Coordinates of N, CA and C and ligand atoms in Angstrom, one line a residue:
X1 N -26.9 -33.6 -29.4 CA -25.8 -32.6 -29.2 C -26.0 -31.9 -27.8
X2 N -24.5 -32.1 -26.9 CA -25.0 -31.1 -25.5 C -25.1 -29.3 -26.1
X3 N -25.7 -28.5 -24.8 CA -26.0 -27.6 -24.7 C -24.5 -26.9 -25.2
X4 N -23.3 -27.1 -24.6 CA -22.1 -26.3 -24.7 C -22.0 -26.8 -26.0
X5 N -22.2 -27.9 -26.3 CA -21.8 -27.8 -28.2 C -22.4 -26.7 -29.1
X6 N -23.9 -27.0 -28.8 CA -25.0 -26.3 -29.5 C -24.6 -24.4 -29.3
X7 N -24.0 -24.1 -28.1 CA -23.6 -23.1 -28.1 C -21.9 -22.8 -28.7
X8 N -21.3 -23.5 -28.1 CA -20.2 -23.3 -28.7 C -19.0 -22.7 -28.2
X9 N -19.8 -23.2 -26.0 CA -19.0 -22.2 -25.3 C -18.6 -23.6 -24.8
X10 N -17.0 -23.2 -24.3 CA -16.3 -24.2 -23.3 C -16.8 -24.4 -21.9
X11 N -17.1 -25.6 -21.9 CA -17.2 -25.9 -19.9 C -16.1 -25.5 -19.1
X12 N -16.8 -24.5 -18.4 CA -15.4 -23.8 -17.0 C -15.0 -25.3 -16.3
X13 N -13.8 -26.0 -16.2 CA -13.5 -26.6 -15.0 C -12.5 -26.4 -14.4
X14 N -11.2 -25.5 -15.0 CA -10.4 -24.5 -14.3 C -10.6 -23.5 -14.0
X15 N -10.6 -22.7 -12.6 CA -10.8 -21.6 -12.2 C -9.5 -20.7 -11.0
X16 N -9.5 -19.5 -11.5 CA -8.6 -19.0 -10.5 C -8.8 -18.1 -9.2
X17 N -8.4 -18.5 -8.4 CA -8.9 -17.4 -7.2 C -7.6 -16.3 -7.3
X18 N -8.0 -15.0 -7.2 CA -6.7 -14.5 -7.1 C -6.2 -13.5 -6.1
X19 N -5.7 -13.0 -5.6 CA -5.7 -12.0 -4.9 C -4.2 -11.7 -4.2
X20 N -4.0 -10.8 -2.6 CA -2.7 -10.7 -2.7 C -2.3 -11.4 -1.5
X21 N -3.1 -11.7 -1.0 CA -3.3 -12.8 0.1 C -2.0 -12.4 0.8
X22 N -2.4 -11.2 2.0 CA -1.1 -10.5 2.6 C -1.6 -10.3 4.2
X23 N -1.8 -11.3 5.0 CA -1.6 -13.1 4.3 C -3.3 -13.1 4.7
X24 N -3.3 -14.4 4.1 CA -4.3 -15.6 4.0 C -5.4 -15.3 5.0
X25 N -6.5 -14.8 5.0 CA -7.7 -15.2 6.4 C -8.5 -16.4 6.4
X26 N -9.2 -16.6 7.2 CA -10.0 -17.5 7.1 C -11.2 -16.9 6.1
X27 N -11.7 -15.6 5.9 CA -12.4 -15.6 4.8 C -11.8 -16.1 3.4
X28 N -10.5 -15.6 3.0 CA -10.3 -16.1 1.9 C -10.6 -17.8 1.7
X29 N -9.9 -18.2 3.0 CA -10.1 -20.0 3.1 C -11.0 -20.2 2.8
X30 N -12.4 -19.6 3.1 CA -14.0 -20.2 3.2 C -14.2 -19.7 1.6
X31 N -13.8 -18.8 0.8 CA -13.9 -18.8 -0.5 C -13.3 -19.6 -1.3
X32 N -12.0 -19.9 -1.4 CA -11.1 -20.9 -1.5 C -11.7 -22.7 -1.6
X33 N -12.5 -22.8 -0.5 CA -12.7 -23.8 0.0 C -14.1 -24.1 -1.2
X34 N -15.2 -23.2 -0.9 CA -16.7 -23.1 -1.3 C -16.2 -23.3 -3.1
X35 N -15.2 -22.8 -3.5 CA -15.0 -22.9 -4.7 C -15.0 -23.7 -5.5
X36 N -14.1 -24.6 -4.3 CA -13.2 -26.0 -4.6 C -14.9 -27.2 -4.8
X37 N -15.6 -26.5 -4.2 CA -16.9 -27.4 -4.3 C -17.5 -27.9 -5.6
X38 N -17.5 -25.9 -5.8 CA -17.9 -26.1 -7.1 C -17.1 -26.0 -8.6
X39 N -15.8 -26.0 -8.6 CA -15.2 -26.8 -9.7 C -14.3 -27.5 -9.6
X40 N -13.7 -28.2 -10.7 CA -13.2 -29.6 -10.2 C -11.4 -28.8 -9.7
X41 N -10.8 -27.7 -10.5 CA -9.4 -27.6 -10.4 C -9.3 -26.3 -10.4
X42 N -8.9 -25.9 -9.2 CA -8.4 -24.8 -8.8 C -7.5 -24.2 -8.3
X43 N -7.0 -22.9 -9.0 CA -5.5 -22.4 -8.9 C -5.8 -21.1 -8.3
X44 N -4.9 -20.8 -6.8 CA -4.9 -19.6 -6.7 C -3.7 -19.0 -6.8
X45 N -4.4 -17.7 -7.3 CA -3.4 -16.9 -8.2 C -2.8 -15.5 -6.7
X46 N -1.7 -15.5 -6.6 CA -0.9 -14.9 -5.5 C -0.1 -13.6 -6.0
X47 N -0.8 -12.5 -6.1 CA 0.0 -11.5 -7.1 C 1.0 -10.9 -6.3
X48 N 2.2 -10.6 -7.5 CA 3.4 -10.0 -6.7 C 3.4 -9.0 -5.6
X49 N 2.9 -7.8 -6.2 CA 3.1 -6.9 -4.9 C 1.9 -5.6 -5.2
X50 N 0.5 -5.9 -6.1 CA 0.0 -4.9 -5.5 C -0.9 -5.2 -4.8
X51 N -2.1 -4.1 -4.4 CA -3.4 -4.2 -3.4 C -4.4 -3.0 -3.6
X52 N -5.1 -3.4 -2.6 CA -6.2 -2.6 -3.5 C -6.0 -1.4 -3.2
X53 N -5.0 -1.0 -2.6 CA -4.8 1.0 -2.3 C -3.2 1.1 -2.6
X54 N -2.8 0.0 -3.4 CA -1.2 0.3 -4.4 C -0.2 0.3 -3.0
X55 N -0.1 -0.1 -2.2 CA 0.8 -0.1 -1.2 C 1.6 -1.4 -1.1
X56 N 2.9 -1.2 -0.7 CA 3.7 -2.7 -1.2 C 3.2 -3.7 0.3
X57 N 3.5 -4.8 0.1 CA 3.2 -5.7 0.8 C 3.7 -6.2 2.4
X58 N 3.6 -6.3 3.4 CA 4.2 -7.2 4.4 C 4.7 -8.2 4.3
X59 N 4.1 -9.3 3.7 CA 4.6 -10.6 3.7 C 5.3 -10.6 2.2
X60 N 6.6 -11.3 2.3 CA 7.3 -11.4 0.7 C 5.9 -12.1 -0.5
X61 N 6.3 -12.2 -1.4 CA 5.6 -13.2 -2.4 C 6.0 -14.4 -2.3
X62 N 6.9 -14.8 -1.9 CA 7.4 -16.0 -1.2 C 6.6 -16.8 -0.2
X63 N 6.6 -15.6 0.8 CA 6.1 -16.0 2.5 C 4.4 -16.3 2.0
X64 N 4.1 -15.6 1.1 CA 2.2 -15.7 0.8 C 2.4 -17.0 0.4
X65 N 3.1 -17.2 -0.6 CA 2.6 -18.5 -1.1 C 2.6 -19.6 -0.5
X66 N 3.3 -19.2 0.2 CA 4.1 -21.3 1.3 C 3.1 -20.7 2.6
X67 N 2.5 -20.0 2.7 CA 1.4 -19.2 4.2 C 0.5 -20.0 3.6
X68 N -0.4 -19.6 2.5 CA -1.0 -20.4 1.3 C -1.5 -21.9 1.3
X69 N -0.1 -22.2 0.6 CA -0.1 -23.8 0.6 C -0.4 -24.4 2.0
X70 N 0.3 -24.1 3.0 CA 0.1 -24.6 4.3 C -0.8 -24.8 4.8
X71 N -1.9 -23.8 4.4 CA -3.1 -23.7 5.1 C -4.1 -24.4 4.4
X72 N -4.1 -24.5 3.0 CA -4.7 -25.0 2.5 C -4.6 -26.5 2.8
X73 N -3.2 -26.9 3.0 CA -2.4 -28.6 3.6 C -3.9 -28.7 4.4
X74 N -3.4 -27.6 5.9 CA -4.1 -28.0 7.0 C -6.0 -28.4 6.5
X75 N -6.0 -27.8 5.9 CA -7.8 -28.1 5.6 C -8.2 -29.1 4.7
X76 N -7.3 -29.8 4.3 CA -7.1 -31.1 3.3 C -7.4 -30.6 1.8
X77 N -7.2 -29.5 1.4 CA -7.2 -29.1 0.3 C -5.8 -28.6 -0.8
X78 N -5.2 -29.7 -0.4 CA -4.0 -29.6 -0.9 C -4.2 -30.0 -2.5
X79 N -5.3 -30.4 -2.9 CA -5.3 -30.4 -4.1 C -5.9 -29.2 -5.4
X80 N -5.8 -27.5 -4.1 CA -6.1 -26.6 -5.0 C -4.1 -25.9 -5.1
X81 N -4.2 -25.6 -6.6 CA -2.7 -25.3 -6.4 C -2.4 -24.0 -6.4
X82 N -1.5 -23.5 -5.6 CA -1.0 -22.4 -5.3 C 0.2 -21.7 -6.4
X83 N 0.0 -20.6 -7.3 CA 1.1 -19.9 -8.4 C 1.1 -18.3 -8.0
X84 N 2.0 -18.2 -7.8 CA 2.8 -16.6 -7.8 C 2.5 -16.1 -9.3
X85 N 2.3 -14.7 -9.8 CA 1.8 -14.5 -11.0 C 2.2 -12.7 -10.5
X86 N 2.8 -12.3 -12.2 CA 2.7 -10.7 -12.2 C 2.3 -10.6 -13.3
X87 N 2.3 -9.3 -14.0 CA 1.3 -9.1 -15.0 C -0.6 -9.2 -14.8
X88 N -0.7 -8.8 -15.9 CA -2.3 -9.0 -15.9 C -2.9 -10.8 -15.5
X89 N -3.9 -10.1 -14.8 CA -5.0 -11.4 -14.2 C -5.3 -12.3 -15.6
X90 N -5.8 -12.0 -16.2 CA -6.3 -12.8 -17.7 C -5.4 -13.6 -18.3
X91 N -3.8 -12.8 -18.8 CA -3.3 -13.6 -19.0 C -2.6 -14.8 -18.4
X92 N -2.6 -14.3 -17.3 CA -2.4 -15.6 -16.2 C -2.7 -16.7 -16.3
X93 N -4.4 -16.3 -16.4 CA -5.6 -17.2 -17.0 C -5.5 -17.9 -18.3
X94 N -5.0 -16.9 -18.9 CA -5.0 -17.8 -20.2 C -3.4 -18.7 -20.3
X95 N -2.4 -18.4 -19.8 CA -1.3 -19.2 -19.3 C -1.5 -20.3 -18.9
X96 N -2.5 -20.7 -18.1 CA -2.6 -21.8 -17.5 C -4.0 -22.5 -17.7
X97 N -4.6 -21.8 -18.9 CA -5.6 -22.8 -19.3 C -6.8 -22.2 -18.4
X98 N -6.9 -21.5 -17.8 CA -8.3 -21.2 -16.8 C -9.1 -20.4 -17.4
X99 N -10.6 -20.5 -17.4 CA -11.3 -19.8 -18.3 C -12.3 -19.5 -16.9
X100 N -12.0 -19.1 -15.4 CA -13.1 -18.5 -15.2 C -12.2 -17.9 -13.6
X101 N -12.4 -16.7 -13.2 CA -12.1 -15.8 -12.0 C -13.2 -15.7 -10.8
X102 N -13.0 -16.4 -9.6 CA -13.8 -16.6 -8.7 C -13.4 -15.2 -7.3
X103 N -14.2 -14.8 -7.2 CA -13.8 -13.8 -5.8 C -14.7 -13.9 -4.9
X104 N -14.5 -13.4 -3.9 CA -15.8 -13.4 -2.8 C -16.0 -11.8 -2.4
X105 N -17.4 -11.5 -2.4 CA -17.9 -10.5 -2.0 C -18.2 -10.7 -1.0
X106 N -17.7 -9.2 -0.1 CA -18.4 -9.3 1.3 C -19.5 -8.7 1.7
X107 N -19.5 -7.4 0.9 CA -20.6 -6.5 1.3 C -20.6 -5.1 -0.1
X108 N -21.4 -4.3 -0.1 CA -21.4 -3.7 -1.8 C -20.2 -2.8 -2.2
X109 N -19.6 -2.2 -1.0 CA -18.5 -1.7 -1.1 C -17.5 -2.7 -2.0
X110 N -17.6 -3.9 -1.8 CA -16.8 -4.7 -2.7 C -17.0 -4.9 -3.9
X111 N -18.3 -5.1 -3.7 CA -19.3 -4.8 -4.8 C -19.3 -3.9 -6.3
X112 N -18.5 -2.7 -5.8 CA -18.4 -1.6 -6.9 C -17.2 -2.0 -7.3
X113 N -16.3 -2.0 -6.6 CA -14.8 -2.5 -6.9 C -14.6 -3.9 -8.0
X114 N -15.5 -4.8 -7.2 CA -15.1 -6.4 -8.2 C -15.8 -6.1 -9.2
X115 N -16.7 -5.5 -9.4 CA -17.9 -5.0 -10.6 C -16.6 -4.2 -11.7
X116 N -16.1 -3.5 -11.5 CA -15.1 -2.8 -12.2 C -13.9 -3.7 -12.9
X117 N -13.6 -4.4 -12.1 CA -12.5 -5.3 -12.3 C -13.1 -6.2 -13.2
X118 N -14.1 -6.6 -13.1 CA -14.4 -7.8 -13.6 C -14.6 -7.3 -14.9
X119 N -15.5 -5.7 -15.3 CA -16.1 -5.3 -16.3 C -14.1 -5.0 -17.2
X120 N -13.6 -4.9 -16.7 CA -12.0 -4.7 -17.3 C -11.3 -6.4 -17.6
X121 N -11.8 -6.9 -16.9 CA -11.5 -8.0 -17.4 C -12.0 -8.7 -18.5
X122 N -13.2 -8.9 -18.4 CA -14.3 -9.4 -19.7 C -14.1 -8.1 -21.1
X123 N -13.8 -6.6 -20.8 CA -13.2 -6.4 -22.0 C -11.9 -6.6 -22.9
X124 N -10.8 -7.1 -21.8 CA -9.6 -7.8 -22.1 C -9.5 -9.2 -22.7
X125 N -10.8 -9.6 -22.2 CA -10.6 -11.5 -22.4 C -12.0 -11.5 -22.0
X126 N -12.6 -11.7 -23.2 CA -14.1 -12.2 -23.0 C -15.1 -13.5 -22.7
X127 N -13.1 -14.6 -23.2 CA -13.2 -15.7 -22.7 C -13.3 -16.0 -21.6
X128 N -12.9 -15.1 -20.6 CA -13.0 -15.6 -19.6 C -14.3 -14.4 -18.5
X129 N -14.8 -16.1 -17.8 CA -15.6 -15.7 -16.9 C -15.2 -15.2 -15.7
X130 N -16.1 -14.0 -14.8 CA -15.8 -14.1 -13.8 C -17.3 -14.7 -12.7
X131 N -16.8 -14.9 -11.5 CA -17.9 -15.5 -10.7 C -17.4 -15.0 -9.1
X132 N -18.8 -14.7 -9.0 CA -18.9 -14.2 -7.4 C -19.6 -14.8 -6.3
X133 N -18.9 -15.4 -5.1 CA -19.5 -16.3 -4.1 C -19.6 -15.1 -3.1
X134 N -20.3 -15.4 -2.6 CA -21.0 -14.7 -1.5 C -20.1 -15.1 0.2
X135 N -19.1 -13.7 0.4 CA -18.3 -14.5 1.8 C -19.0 -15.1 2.6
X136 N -18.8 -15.6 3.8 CA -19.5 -16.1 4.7 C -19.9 -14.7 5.7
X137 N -21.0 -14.8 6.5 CA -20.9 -13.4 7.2 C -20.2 -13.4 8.7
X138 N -20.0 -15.1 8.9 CA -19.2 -14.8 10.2 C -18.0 -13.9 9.5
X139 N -17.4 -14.1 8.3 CA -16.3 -13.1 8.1 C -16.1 -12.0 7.5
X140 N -17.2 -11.0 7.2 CA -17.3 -10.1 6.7 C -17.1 -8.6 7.0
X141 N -16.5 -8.9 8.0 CA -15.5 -7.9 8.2 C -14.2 -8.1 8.6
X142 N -13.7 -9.4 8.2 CA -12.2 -9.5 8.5 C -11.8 -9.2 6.8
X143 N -10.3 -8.7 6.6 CA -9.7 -8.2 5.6 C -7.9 -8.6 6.4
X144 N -7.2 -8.6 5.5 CA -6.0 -9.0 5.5 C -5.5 -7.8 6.2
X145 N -5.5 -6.6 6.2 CA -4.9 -5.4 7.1 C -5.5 -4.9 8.2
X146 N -7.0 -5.7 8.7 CA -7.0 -6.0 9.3 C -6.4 -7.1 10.3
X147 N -6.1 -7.6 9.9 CA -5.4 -8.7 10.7 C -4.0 -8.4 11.4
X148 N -3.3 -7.8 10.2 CA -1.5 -7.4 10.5 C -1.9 -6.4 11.6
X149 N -3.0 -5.5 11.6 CA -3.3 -4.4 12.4 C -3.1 -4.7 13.7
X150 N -4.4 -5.8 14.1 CA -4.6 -6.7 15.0 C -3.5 -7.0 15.9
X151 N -2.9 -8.0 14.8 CA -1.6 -8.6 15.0 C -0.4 -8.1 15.5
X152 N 0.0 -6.8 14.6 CA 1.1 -6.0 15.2 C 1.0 -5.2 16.4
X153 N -0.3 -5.4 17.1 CA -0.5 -4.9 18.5 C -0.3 -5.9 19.4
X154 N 0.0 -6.8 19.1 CA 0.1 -8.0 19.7 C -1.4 -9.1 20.2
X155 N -2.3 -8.5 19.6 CA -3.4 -9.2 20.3 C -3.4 -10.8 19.0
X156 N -4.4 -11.4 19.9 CA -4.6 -13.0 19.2 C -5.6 -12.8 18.0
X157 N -5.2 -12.9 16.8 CA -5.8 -13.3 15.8 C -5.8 -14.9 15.4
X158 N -6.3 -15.6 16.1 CA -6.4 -17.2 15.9 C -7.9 -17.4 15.3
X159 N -8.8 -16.1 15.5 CA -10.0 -16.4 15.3 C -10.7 -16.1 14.2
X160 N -9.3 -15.6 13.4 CA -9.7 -14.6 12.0 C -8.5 -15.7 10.9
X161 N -7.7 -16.4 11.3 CA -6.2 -16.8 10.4 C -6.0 -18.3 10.9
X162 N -5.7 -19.0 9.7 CA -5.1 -20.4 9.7 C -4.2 -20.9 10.7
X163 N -4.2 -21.4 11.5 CA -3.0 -21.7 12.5 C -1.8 -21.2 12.0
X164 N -0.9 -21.5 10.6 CA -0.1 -21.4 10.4 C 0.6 -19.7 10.3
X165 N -0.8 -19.2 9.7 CA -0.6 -17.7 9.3 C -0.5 -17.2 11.0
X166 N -1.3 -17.6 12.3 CA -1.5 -16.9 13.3 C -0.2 -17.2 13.6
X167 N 0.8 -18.1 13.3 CA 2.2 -18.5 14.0 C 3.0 -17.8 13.2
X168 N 3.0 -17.4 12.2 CA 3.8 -16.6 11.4 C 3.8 -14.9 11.4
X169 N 2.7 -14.7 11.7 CA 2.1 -13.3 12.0 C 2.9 -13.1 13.4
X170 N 2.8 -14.1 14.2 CA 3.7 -13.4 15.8 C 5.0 -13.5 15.5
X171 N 5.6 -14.6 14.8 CA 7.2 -14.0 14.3 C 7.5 -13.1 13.7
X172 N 6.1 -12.8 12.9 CA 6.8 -11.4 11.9 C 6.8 -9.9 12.9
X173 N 5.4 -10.2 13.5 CA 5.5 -8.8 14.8 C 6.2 -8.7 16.0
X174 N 6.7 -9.9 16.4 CA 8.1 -9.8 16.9 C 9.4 -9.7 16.9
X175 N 10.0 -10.2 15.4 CA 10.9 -9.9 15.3 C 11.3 -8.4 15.4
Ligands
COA1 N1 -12.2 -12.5 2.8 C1 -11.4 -11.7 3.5 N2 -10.8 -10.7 2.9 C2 -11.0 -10.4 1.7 C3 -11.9 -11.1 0.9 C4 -12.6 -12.2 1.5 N3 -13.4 -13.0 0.9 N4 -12.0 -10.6 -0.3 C5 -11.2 -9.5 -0.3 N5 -10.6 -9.4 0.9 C6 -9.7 -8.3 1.3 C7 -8.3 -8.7 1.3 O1 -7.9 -9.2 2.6 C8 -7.6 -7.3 1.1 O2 -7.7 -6.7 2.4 P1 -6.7 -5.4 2.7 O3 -7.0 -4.4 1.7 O4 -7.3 -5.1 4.1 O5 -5.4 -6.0 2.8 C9 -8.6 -6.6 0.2 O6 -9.8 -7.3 0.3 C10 -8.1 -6.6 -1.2 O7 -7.9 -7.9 -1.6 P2 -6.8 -8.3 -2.7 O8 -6.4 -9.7 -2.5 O9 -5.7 -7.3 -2.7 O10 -7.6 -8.3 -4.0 P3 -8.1 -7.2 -5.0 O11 -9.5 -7.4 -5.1 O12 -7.5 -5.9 -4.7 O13 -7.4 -7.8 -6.3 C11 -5.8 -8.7 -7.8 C12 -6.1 -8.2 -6.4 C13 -4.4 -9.3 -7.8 C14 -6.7 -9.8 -8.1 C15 -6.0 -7.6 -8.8 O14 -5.3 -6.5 -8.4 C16 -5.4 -8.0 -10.2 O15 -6.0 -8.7 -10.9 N6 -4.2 -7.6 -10.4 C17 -3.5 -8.0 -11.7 C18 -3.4 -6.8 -12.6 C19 -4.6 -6.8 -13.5 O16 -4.9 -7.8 -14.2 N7 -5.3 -5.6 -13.6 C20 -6.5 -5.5 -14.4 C21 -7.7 -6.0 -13.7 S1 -8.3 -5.0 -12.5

């Protein structure tokens, strides 16, 4: 008898990344990516319109997800799938079969925050796990409003954002 029998717990091999991806960095990519290593099927989850200081969004929920997919195209990881999702995180999870929530930490400030969320999650759905990858540190201080920040001054963010997101970012601050 394997171990998960003898316990009685399901093998995680769906997992969701989630977030509001307003838009996409290369940190999220490098979490995204590192994920993809370690399980076989991964869905990231694209939420409607909140963030982490409740402020509406820049990019539609539209624009995130096809920013998203694209970028993920460009890094040959087109086989992690991209879903728009409102309501709670969990049930999302449990909507589509995933029993475990991947995020990346950058530094402890995040730390207290994913610690919270996660402890709200596991009392909502105990079924599901959460898991924390460690960001890379070349990117650990890049953040999505950082970027628009960047961006809407007009300077080059090619070194923080997916080709596709840096070409979309100068149409959106120029129009
Ligand atoms: N690399 C780069 N940036 C990162 C990052 C990483 N590895 N991890 C987080 N960030 C940044 C984002 O760019 C964003 O930056 P900004 O504030 O400058 O724009 C910021 O961290 C917040 O990230 P966000 O994607 O908004 O995630 P979040 O941690 O606030 O969580 C959801 C968003 C959607 C996952 C969460 O709100 C949620 O689960 N909502 C559904 C409702 C729910 O279930 N609530 C109960 C559980 S709390």
């Amino acid at each position: 008898m394997s171990t998960t029998e003898q316990t009685g717990a399901a093998r995680i091999d769906h997992v969701v990344v989630p977030g509001t991806f307003d838009p996409v960095t290369l940190g999220h990519m490098d979490v995204i990516s590192r994920t993809r290593k370690l399980f076989p099927r991964v869905t990231v989850a694209v939420a409607a319109s909140v963030n982490k200081r409740g402020r509406g969004t820049a990019f539609t929920l539209e624009e995130r997800v096809e920013m998203l997919r694209q970028a993920l195209a460009e890094e040959g990881l087109s086989d992690v799938e991209v879903l728009p999702f409102t309501g709670l995180l969990v049930d999302f999870c449990h909507g589509i079969g995933a029993l475990g929530v991947v995020k990346g930490l950058r530094a402890m400030t995040d730390f207290e925050y994913e610690l919270q969320q996660a402890d709200l999650n596991c009392h909502m759905a105990p079924d599901i796990e959460s898991v924390f990858v460690m960001s890379n540190p070349k990117y650990g201080y890049v953040s999505s409003s950082i970027v628009r920040e960047i961006s809407s001054m007009g300077s080059d963010v090619s070194s923080l954002v997916p080709p596709c997101v840096n070409q979309r970012l100068k149409e959106h601050y120029s129009a």
